[in-house]
Coordinates of C-alpha atoms and ligand atoms in Angstrom, one line a residue:
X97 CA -98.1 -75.8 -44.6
X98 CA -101.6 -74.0 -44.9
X99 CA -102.8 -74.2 -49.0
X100 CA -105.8 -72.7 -48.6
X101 CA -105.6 -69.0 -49.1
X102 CA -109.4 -68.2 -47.7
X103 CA -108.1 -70.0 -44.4
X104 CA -104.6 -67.4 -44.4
X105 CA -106.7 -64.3 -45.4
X106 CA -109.1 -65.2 -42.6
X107 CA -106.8 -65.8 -40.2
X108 CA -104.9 -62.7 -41.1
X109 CA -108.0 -60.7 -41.3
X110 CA -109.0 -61.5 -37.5
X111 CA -106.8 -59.7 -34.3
X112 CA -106.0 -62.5 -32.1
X113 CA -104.8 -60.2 -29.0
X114 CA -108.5 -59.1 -28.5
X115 CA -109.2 -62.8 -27.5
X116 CA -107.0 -63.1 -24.6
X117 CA -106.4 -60.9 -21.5
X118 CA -104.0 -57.8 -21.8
X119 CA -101.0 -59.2 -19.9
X120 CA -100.9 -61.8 -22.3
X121 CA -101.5 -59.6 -25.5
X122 CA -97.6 -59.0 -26.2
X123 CA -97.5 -63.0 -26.9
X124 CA -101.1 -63.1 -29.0
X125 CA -99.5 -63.1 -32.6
X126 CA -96.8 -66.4 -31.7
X127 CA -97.7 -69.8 -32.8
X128 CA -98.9 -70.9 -29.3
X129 CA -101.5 -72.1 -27.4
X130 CA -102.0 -69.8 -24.3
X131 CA -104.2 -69.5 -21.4
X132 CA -107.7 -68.2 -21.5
X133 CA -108.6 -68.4 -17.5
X134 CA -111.1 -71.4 -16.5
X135 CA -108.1 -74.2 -17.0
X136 CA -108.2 -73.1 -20.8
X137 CA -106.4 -71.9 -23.7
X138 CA -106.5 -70.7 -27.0
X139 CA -105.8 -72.9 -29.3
X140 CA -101.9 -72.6 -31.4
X141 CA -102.8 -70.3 -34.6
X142 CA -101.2 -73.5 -36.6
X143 CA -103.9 -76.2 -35.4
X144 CA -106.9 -73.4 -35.7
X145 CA -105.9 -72.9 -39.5
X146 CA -104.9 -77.1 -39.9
X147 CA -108.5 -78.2 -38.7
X148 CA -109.9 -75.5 -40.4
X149 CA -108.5 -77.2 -43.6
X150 CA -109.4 -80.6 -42.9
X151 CA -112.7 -79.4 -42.1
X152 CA -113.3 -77.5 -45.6
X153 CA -111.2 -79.6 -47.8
X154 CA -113.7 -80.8 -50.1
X155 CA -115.9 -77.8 -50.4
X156 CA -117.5 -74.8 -49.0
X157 CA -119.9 -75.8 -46.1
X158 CA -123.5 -74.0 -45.0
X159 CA -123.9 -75.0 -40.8
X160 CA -121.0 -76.1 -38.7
X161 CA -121.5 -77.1 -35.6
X162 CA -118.7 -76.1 -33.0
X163 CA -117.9 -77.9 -29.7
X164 CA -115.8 -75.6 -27.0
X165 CA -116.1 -71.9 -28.0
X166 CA -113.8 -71.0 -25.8
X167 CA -113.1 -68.0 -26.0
X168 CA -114.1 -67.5 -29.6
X169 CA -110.7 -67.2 -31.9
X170 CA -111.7 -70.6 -34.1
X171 CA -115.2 -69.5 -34.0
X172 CA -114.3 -66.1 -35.7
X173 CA -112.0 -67.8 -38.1
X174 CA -115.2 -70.1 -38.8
X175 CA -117.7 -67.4 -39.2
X176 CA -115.4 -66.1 -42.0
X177 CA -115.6 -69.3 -44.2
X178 CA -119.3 -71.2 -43.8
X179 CA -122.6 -69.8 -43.8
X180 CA -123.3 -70.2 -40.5
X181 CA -121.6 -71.8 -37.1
X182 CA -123.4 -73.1 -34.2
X183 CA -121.0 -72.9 -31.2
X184 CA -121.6 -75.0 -27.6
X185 CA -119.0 -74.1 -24.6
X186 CA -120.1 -75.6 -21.5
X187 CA -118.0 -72.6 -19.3
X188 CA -120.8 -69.4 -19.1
X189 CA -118.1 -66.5 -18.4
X190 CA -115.9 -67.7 -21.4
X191 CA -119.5 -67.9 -23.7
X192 CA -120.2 -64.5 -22.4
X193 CA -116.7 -63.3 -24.0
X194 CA -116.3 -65.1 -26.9
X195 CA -120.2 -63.7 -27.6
X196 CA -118.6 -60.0 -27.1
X197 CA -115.3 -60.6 -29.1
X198 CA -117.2 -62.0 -32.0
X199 CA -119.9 -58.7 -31.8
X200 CA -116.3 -56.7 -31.6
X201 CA -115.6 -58.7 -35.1
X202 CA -119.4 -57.4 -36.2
X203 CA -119.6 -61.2 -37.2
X204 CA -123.2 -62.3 -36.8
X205 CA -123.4 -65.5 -38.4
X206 CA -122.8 -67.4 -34.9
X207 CA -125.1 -68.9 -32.6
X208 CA -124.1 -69.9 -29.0
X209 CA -125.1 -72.5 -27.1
X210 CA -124.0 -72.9 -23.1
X211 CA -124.5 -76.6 -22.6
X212 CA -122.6 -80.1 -22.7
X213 CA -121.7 -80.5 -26.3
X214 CA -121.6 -84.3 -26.1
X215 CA -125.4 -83.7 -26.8
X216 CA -124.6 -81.4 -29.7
X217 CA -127.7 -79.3 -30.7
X218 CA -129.9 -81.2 -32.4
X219 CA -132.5 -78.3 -33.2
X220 CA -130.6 -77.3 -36.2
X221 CA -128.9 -80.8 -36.9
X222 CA -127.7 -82.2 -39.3
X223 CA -124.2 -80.2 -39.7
X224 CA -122.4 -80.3 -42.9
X225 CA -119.5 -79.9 -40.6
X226 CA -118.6 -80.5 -36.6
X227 CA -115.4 -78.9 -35.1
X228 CA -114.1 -80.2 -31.9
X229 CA -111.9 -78.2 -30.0
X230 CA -111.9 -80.6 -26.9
X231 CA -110.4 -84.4 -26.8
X232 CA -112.9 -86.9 -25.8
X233 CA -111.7 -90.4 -25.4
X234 CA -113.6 -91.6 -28.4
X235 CA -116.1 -89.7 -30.5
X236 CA -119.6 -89.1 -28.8
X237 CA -122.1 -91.4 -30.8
X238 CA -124.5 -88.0 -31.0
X239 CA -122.1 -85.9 -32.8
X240 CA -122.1 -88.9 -35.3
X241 CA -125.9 -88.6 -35.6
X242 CA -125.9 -85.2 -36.2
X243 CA -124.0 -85.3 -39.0
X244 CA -125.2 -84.7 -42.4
X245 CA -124.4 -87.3 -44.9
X246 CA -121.0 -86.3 -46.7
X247 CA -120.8 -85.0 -43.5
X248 CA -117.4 -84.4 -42.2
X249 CA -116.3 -83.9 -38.6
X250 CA -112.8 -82.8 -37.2
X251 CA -112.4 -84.7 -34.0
X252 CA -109.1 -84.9 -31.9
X253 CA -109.1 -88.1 -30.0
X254 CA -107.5 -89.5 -26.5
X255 CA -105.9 -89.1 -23.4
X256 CA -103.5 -86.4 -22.3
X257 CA -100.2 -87.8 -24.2
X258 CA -101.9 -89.4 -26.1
X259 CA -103.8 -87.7 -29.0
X260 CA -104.6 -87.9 -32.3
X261 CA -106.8 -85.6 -34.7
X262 CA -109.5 -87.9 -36.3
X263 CA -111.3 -86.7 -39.3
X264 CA -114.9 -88.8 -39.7
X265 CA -116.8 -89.0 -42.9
X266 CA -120.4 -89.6 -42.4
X267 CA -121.1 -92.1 -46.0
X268 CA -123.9 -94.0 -46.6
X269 CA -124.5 -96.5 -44.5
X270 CA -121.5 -95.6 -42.0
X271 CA -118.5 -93.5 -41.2
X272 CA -114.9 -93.3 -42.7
X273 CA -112.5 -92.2 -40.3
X274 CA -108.7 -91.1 -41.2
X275 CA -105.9 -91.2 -38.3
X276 CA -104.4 -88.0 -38.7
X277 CA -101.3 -86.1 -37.1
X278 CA -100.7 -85.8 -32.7
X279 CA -101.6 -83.1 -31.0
X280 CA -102.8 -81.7 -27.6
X281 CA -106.2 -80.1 -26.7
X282 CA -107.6 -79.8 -23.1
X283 CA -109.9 -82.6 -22.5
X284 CA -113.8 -82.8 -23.2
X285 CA -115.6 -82.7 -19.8
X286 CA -119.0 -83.7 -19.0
X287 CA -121.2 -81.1 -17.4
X288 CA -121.6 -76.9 -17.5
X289 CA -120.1 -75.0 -15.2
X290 CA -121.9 -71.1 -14.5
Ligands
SAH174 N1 -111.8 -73.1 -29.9 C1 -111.1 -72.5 -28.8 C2 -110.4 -73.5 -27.9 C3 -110.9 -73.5 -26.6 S1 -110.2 -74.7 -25.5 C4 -110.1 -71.4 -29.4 O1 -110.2 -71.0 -30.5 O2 -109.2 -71.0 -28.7 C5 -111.5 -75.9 -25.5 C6 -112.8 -75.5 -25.0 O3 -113.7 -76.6 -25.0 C7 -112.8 -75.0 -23.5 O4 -113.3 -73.7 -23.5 C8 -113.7 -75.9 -22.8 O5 -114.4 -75.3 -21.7 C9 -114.6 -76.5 -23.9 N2 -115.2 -77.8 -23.6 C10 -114.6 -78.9 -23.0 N3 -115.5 -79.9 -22.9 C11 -116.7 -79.4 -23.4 C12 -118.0 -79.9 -23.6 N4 -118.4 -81.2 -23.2 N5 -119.0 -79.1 -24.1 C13 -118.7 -77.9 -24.5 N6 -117.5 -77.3 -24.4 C14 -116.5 -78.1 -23.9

């Protein structure tokens, strides 16, 4: 269902087995989210290259800003598409890989960020685009503000069960938001962890 042939050669161009650890490798190239260590996974190839889509719909974008690294795989797919992609993971050992993985890719245009993202980064705000790869139970009011106008965010919202990928709008004078298809992310957790 994926139209947009940058998104397929990107994703095609990019190893997903070097993301995850060997005795999981075998499984890397099926459409499924898997475990990364940490309570985490890697997200399902499918949503990765869906929200990638949503995201760059209407146009090539310059700074992204990415919440939950992780360990890296949407990041990479990012880096290939946008100018440049500001990534926040509040877990240090998973930072530390996804930093290597995406040196292994020799793709430099990514800055990494251990901290809460519900703060965002608001040094290089605004984004042109925000990718959420955690579900808060309602979009954080500072991701909105860092949002450029014509600004569009990919967001997916709710409780375990309960989810729903959300893409916001920033227009002027508000936000449009469109109710998009179910799906199932870990949740967005306050804090860092070292
Ligand atoms: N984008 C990853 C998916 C990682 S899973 C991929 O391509 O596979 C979601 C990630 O979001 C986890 O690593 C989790 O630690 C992180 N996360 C959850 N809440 C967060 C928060 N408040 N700030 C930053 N990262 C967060």
């Amino acid at each position: 269902g994926i139209k947009n042939n940058k998104i397929l050669d990107a994703m095609c161009n990019t190893p997903r087995h070097i993301f995850m650890d060997e005795a999981l490798s075998s499984r890397a190239y099926e459409d499924v989210a898997l475990p990364i260590g940490y309570n985490q996974t890697i997200s399902q190839p499918y949503i990765v290259a869906r929200m990638t889509e949503l995201l760059l719909e209407f146009g090539r974008l310059e700074k992204v800003l990415e919440i939950g690294t992780g360990c890296g795989y949407q990041t990479a797919i990012l880096a290939q598409l946008v100018d440049h992609v500001y990534s926040i993971e509040r877990i240090w050992p998973l930072q530390r890989k996804a930093k290597s993985h995406l040196w292994d890719l020799k793709l430099k245009n990514v800055s990494f960020l251990h901290g809460d993202g519900i703060l965002g980064w608001p040094k290089h705000a605004p984004y042109d685009g925000i990718l959420v790869s955690a579900a808060p139970s309602e979009v954080p009011d500072t991701l909105l503000q860092q949002m450029a106008l014509g600004g569009v965010m990919i967001v997916p919202v709710g409780k375990a069960g309960n989810q729903r990928l959300q893409r916001v709008i920033r227009i002027q004078g508000g936000f449009e938001v469109e109710e998009l298809e179910p799906v199932s992310f870990v949740p967005f957790l306050p804090g860092t962890e070292m």
